Backbone as numpy.savetxt, mean C-alpha at the origin, in Angstrom:
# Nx Ny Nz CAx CAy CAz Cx Cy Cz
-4.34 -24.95 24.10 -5.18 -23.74 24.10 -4.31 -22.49 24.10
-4.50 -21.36 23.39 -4.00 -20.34 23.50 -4.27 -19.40 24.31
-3.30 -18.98 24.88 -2.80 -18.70 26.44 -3.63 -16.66 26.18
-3.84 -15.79 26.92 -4.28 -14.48 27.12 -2.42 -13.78 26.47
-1.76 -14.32 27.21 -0.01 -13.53 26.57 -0.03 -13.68 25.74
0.01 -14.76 24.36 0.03 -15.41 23.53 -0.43 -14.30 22.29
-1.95 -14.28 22.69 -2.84 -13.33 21.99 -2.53 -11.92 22.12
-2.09 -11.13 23.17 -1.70 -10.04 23.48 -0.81 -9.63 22.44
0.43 -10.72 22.88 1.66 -10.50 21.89 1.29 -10.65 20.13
0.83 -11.55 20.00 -0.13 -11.39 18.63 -0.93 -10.02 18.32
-1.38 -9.53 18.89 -1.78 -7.93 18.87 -0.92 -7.10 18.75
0.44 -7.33 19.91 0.82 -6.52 19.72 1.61 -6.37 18.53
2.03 -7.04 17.78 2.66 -7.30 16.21 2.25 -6.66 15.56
0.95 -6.59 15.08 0.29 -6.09 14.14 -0.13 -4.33 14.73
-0.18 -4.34 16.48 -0.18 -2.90 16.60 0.76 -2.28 15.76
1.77 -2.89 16.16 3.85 -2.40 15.60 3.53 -2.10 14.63
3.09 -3.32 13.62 3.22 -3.16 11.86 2.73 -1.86 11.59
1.21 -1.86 11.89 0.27 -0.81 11.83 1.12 0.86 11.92
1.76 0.70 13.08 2.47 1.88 13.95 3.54 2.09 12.50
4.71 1.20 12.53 5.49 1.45 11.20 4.73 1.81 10.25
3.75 0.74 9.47 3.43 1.92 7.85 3.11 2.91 8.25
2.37 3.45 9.39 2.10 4.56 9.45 2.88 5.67 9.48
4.03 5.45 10.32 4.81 6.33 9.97 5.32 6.52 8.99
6.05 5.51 8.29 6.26 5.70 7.08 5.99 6.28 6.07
5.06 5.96 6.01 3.83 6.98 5.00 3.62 8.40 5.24
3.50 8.79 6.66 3.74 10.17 6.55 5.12 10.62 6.18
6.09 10.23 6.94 7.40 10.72 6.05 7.62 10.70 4.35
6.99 9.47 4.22 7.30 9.77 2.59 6.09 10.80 1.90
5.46 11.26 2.46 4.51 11.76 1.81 4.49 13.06 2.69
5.43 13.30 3.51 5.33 14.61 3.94 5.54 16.24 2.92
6.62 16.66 1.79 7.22 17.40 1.45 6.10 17.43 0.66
5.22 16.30 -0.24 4.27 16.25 -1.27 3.32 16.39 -0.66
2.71 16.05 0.26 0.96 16.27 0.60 1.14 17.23 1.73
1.51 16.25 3.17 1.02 16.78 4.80 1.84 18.49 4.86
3.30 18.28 4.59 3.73 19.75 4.31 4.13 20.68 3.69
2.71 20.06 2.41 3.10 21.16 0.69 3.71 21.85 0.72
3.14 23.16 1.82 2.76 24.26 1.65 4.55 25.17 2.12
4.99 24.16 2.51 6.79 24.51 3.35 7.39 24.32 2.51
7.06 23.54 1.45 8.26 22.84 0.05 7.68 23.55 -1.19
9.23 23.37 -2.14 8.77 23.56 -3.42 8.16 22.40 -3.86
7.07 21.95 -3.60 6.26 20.70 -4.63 5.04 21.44 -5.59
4.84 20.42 -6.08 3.87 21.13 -7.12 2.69 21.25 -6.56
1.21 21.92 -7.00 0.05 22.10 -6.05 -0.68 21.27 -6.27
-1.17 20.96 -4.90 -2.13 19.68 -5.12 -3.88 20.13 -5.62
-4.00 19.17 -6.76 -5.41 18.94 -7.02 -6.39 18.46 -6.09
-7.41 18.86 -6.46 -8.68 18.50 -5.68 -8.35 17.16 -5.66
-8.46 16.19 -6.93 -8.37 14.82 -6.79 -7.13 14.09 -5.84
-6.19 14.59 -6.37 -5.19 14.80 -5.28 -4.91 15.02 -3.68
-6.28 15.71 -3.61 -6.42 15.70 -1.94 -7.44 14.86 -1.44
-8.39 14.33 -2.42 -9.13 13.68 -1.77 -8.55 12.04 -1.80
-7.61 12.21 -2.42 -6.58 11.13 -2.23 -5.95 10.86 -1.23
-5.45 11.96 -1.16 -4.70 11.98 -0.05 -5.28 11.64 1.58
-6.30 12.28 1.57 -7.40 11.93 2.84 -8.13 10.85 2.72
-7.95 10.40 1.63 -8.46 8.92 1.76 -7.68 7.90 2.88
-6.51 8.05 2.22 -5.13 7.21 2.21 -4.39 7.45 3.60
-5.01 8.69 4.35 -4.84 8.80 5.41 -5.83 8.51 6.62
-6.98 8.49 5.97 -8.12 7.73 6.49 -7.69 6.45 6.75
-7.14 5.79 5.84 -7.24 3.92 5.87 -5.53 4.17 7.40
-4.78 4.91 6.81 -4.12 4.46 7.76 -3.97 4.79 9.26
-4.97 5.96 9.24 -6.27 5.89 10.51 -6.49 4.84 11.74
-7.56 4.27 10.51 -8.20 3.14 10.47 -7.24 1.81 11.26
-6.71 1.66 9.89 -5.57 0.43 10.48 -4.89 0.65 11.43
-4.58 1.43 12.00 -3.85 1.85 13.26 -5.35 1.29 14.95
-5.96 2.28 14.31 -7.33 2.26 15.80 -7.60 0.69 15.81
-7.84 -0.13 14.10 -8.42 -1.21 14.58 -7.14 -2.29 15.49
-5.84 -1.92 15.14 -4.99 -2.88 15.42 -4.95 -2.51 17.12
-5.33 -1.28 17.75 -5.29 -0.62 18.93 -6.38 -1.99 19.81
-7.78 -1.23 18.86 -9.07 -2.23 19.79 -9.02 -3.36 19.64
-8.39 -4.29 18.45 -8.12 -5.65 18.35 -7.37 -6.29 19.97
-6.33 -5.30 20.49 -5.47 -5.61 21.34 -6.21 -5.52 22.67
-7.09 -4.00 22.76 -7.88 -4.14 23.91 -8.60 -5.41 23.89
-8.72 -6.26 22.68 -10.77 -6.98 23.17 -11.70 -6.62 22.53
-11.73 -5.05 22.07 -12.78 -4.47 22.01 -13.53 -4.61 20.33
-13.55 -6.29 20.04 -14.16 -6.54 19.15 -15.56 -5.95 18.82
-16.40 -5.94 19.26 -18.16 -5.23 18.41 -17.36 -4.02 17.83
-16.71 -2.99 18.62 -15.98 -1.59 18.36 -15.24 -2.08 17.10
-14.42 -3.11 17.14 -13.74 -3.15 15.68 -14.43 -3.63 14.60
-15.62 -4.61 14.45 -16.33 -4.73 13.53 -16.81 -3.16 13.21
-17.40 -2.54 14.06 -18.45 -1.37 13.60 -17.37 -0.26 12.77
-16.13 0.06 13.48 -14.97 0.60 12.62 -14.65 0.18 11.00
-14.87 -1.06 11.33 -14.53 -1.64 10.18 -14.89 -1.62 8.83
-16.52 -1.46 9.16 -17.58 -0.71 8.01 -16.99 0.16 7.37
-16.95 1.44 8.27 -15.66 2.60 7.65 -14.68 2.38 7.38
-13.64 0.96 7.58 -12.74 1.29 7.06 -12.83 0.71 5.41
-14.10 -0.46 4.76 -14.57 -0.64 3.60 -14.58 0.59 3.04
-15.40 1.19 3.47 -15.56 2.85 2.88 -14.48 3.63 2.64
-13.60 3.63 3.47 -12.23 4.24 3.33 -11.74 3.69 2.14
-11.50 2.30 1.99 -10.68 1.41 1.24 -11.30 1.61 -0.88
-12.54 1.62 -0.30 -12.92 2.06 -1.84 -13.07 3.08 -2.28
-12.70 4.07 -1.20 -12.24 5.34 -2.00 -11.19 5.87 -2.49
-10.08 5.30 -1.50 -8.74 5.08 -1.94 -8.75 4.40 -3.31
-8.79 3.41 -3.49 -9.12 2.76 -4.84 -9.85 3.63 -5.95
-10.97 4.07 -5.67 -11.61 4.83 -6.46 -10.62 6.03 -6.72
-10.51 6.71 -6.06 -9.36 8.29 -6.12 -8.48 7.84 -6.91
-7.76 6.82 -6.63 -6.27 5.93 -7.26 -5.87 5.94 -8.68
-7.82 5.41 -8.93 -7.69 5.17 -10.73 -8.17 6.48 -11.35
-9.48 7.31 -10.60 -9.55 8.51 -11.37 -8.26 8.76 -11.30
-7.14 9.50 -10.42 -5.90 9.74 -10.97 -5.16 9.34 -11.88
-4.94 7.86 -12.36 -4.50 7.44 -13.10 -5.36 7.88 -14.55
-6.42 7.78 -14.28 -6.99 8.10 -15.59 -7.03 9.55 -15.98
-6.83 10.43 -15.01 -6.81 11.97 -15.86 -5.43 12.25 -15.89
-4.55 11.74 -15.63 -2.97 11.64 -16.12 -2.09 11.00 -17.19
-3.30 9.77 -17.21 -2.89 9.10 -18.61 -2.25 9.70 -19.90
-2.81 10.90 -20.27 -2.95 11.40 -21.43 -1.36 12.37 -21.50
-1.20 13.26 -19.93 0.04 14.25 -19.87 0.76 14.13 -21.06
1.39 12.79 -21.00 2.36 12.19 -21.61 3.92 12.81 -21.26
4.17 13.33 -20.12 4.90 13.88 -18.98 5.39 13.20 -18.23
7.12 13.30 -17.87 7.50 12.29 -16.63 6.56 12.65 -15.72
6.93 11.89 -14.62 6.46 11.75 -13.21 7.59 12.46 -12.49
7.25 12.79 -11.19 7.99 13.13 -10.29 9.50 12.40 -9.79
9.52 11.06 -10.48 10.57 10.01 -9.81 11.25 10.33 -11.33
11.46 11.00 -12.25 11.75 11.02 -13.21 11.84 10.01 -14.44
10.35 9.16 -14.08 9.99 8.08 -15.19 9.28 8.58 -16.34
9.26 7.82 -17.72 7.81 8.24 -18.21 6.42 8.18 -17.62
5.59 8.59 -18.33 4.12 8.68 -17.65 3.77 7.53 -17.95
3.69 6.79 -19.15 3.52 5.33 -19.27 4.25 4.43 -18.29
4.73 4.37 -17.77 5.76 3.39 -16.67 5.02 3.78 -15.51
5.16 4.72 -15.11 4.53 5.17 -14.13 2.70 4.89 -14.12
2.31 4.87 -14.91 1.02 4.60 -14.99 0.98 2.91 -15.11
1.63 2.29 -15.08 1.81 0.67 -14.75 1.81 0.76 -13.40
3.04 1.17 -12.50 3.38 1.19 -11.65 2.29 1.63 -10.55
1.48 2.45 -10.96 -0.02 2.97 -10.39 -0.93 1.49 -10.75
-1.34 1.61 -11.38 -2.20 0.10 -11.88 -2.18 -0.62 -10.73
-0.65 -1.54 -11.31 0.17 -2.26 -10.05 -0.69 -2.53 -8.64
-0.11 -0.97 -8.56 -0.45 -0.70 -7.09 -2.12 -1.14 -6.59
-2.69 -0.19 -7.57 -4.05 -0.15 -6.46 -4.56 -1.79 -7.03
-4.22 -2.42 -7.87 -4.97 -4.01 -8.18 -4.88 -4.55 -7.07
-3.27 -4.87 -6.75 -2.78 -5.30 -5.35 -3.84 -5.35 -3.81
-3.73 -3.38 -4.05 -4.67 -3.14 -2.42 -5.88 -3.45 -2.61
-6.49 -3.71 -4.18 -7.83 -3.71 -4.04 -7.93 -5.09 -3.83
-7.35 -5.85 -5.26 -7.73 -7.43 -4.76 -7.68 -8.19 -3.22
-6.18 -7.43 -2.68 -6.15 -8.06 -1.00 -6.93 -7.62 -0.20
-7.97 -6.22 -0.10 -8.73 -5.57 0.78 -9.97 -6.31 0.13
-10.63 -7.03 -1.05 -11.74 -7.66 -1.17 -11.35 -9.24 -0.79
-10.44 -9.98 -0.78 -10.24 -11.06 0.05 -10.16 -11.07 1.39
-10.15 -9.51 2.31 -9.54 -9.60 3.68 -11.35 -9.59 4.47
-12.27 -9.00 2.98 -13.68 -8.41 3.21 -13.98 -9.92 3.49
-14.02 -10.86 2.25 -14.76 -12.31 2.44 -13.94 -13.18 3.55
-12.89 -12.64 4.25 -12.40 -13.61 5.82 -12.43 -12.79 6.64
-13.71 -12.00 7.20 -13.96 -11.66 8.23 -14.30 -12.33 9.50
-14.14 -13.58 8.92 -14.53 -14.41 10.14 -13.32 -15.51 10.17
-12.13 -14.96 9.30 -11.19 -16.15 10.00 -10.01 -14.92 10.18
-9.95 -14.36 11.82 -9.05 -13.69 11.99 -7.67 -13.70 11.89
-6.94 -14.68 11.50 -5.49 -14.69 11.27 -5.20 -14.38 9.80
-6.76 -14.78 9.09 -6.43 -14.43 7.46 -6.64 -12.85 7.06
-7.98 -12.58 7.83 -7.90 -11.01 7.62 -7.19 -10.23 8.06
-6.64 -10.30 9.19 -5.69 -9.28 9.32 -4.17 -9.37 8.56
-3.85 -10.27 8.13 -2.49 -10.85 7.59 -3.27 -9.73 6.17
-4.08 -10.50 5.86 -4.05 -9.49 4.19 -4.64 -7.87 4.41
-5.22 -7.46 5.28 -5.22 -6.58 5.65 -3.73 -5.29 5.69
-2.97 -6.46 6.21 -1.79 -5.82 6.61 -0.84 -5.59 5.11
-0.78 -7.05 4.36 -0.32 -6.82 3.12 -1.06 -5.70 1.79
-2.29 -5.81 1.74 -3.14 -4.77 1.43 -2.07 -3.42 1.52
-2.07 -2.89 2.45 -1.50 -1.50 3.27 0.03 -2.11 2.85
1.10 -2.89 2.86 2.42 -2.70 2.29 2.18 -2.69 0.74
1.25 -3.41 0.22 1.20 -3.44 -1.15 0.91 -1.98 -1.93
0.55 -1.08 -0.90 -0.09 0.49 -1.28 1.26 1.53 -1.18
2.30 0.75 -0.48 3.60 1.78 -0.11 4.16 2.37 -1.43
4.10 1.55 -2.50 5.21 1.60 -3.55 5.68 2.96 -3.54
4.59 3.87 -3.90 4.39 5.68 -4.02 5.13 5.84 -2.23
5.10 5.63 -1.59 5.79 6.11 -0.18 6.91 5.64 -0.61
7.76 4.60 -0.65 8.94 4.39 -0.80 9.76 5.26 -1.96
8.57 4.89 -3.08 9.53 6.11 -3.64 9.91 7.29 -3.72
9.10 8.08 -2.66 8.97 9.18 -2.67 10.36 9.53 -1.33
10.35 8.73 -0.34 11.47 8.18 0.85 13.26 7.96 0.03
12.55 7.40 -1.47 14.07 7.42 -1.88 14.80 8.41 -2.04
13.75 9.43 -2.84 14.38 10.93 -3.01 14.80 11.46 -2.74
14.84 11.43 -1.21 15.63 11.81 -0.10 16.90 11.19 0.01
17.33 10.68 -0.71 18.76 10.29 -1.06 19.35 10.67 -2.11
18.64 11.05 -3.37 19.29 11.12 -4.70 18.89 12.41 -4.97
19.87 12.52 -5.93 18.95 14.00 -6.55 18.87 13.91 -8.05
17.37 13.67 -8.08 16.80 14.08 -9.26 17.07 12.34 -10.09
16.08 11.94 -10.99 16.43 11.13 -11.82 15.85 10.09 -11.34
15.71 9.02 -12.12 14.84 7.61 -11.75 15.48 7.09 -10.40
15.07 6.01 -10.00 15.97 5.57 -8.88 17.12 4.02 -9.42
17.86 4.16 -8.81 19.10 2.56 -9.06 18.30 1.67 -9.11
17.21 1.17 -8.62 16.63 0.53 -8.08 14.98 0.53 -7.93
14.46 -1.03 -7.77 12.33 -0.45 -7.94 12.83 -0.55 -6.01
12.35 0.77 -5.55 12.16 0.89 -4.07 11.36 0.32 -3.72
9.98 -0.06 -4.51 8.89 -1.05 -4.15 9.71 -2.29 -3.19
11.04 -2.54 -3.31 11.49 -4.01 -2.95 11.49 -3.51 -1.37
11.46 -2.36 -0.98 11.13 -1.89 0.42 10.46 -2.84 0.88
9.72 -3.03 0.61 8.14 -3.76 1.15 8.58 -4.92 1.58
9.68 -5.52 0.99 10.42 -7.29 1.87 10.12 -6.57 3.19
10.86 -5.67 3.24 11.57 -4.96 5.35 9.95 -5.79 5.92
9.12 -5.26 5.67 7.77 -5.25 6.37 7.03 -6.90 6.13
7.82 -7.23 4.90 7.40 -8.66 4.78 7.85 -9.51 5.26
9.07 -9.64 5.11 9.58 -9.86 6.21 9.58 -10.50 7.44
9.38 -8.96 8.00 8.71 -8.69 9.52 7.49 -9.95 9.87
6.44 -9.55 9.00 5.44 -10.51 8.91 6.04 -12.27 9.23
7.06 -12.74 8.32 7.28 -14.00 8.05 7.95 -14.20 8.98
8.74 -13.31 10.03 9.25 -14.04 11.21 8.01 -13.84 12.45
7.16 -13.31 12.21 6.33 -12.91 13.12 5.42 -14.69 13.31
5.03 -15.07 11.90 4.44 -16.05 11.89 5.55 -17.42 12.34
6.84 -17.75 11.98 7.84 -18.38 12.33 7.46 -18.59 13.89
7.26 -17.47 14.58 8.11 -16.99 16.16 6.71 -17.77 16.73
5.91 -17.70 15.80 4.05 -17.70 16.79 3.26 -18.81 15.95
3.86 -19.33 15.13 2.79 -20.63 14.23 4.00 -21.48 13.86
5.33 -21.21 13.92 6.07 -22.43 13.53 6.47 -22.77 12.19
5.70 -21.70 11.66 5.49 -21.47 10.05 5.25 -20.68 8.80
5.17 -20.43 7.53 4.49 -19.14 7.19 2.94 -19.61 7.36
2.17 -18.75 7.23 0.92 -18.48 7.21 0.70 -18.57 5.84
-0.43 -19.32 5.13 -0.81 -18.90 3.75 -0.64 -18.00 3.51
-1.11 -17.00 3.79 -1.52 -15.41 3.32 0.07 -14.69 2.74
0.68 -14.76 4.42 2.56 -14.38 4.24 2.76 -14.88 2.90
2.68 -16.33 2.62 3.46 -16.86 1.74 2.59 -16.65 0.51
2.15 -16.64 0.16 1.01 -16.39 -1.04 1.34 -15.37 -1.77
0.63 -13.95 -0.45 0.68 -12.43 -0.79 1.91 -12.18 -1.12
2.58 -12.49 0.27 3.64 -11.67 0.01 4.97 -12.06 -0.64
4.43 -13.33 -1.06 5.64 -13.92 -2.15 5.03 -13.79 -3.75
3.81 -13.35 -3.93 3.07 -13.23 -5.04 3.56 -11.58 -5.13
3.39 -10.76 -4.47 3.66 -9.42 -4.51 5.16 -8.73 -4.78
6.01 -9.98 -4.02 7.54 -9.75 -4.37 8.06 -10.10 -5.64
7.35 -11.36 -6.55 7.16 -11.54 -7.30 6.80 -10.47 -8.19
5.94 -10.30 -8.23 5.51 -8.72 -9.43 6.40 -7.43 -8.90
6.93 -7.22 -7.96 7.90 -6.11 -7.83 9.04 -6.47 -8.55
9.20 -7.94 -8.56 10.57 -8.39 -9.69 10.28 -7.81 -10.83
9.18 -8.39 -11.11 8.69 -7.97 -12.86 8.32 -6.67 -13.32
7.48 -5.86 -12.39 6.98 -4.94 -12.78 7.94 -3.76 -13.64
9.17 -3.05 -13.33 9.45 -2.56 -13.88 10.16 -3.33 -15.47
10.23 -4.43 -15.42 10.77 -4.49 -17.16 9.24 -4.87 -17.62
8.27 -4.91 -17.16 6.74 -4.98 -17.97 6.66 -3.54 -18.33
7.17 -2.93 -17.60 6.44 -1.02 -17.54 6.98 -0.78 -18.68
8.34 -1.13 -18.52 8.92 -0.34 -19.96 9.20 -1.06 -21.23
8.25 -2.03 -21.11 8.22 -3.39 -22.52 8.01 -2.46 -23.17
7.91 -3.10 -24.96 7.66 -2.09 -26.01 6.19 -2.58 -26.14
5.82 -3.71 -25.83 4.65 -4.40 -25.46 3.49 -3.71 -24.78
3.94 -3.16 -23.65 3.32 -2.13 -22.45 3.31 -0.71 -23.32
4.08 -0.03 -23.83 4.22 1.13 -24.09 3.59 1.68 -25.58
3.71 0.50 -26.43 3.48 0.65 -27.70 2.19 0.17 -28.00
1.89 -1.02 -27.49 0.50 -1.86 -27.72 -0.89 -1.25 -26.92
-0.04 -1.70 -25.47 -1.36 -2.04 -24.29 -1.76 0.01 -24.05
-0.76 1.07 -23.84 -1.61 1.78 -23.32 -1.89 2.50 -24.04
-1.50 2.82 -26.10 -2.60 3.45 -26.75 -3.88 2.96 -26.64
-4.23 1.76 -26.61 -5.48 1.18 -26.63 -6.43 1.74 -25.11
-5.51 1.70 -23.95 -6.10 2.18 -22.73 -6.60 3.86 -22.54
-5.38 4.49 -23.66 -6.35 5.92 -22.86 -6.62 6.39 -24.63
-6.87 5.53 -25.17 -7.19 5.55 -26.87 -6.52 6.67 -27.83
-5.60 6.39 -27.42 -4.65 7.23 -28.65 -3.77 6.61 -29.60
């Protein structure tokens, strides 16, 4: 039987995780969103902010529920939880209108990619948080699965934080490297978490987050195929 410590310490893991992306995310997204207005960044759009408050909503969210998970205070985290669906599909929703009224620029990006690469790299992203946040919806009732994809959900959304965290090292120009591979640190984390407390990976660990490390391998030589660039996204934003 599993012991009251047992479970605690299991809480408290996922408090941690929770606690890290969160910070994270504000740092990488500080100079661009939380403290535009102090930096030379460019000005944020409406869509842009309601992005942004989305995305700070969910990581809100994921923070309070990993809090009341630890108290006990399950009914409180189901009823949160509602909102945090709501949160989650707006993020998603915001994600792709962005992608879709940018499509066209035909303008690097801020990381100094093309807009086509970068508009993979967006894709990418929100498929990831969406597909794992509608699998984490249908295991609401097997708690080691929802919160595990829950949690991958939210690393799978970093890519844009990490790269924005790299910048702060380089100046100017693509990066050496897809920073997306950030996301092992936190995966990681996860796979010894399950080691230390199940003896093993967890489906989810091994699935997600070896399915996700997987496409961070690939993703950038898909972005810049002639395949991707020449074929797939005249047809997408019809030009």
């Amino acid at each position: 039987m599993e012991t009251a410590s047992r479970r605690r310490g299991r809480s408290a893991f996922f408090l941690g995780l929770a606690g890290a992306l969160t910070v994270t995310a504000l740092v990488g997204f500080a100079r661009s969103f939380y403290l535009q207005p102090l930096f030379d960044a460019p000005p944020l759009t409406t869509l842009l902010i309601v992005h942004g408050v989305a995305a700070t909503a969910w990581f809100a969210t994921l923070t309070a529920q990993a809090v009341l998970a630890r108290r006990g205070q399950i009914g409180l985290h189901r009823t949160v939880g509602t909102w945090g669906w709501l949160v989650a599909l707006t993020v998603a929703l915001s994600a792709v209108a962005i992608i879709v009224t940018t499509a066209t620029d035909g303008v690097k990006t801020t990381s100094g990619l093309p807009e086509s690469v970068g508009m993979f790299l967006q894709i990418g992203s929100v498929s990831w948080f969406s597909g794992l946040v509608l699998l984490a919806w249908r295991n609401t009732r097997r708690p080691d699965y929802h919160k595990r994809l829950i949690a991958m959900a939210t690393i799978a959304m970093m890519a844009p934080v990490f790269a924005r965290i790299s910048r702060l090292f380089r100046d100017g120009g693509p990066p050496p490297f897809d920073s997306a591979y950030a996301a092992s640190v936190f995966i990681a984390a996860l796979a010894w978490h399950d080691w230390r407390t199940l003896g093993r990976l967890h489906p989810v660990t091994l699935l997600a987050g070896g399915g996700y490390l997987a496409f961070v391998a690939v993703r950038m030589p898909i972005a810049r195929s002639e395949v991707w660039n020449q074929t797939i996204v005249p047809v997408l934003i019809g030009g």
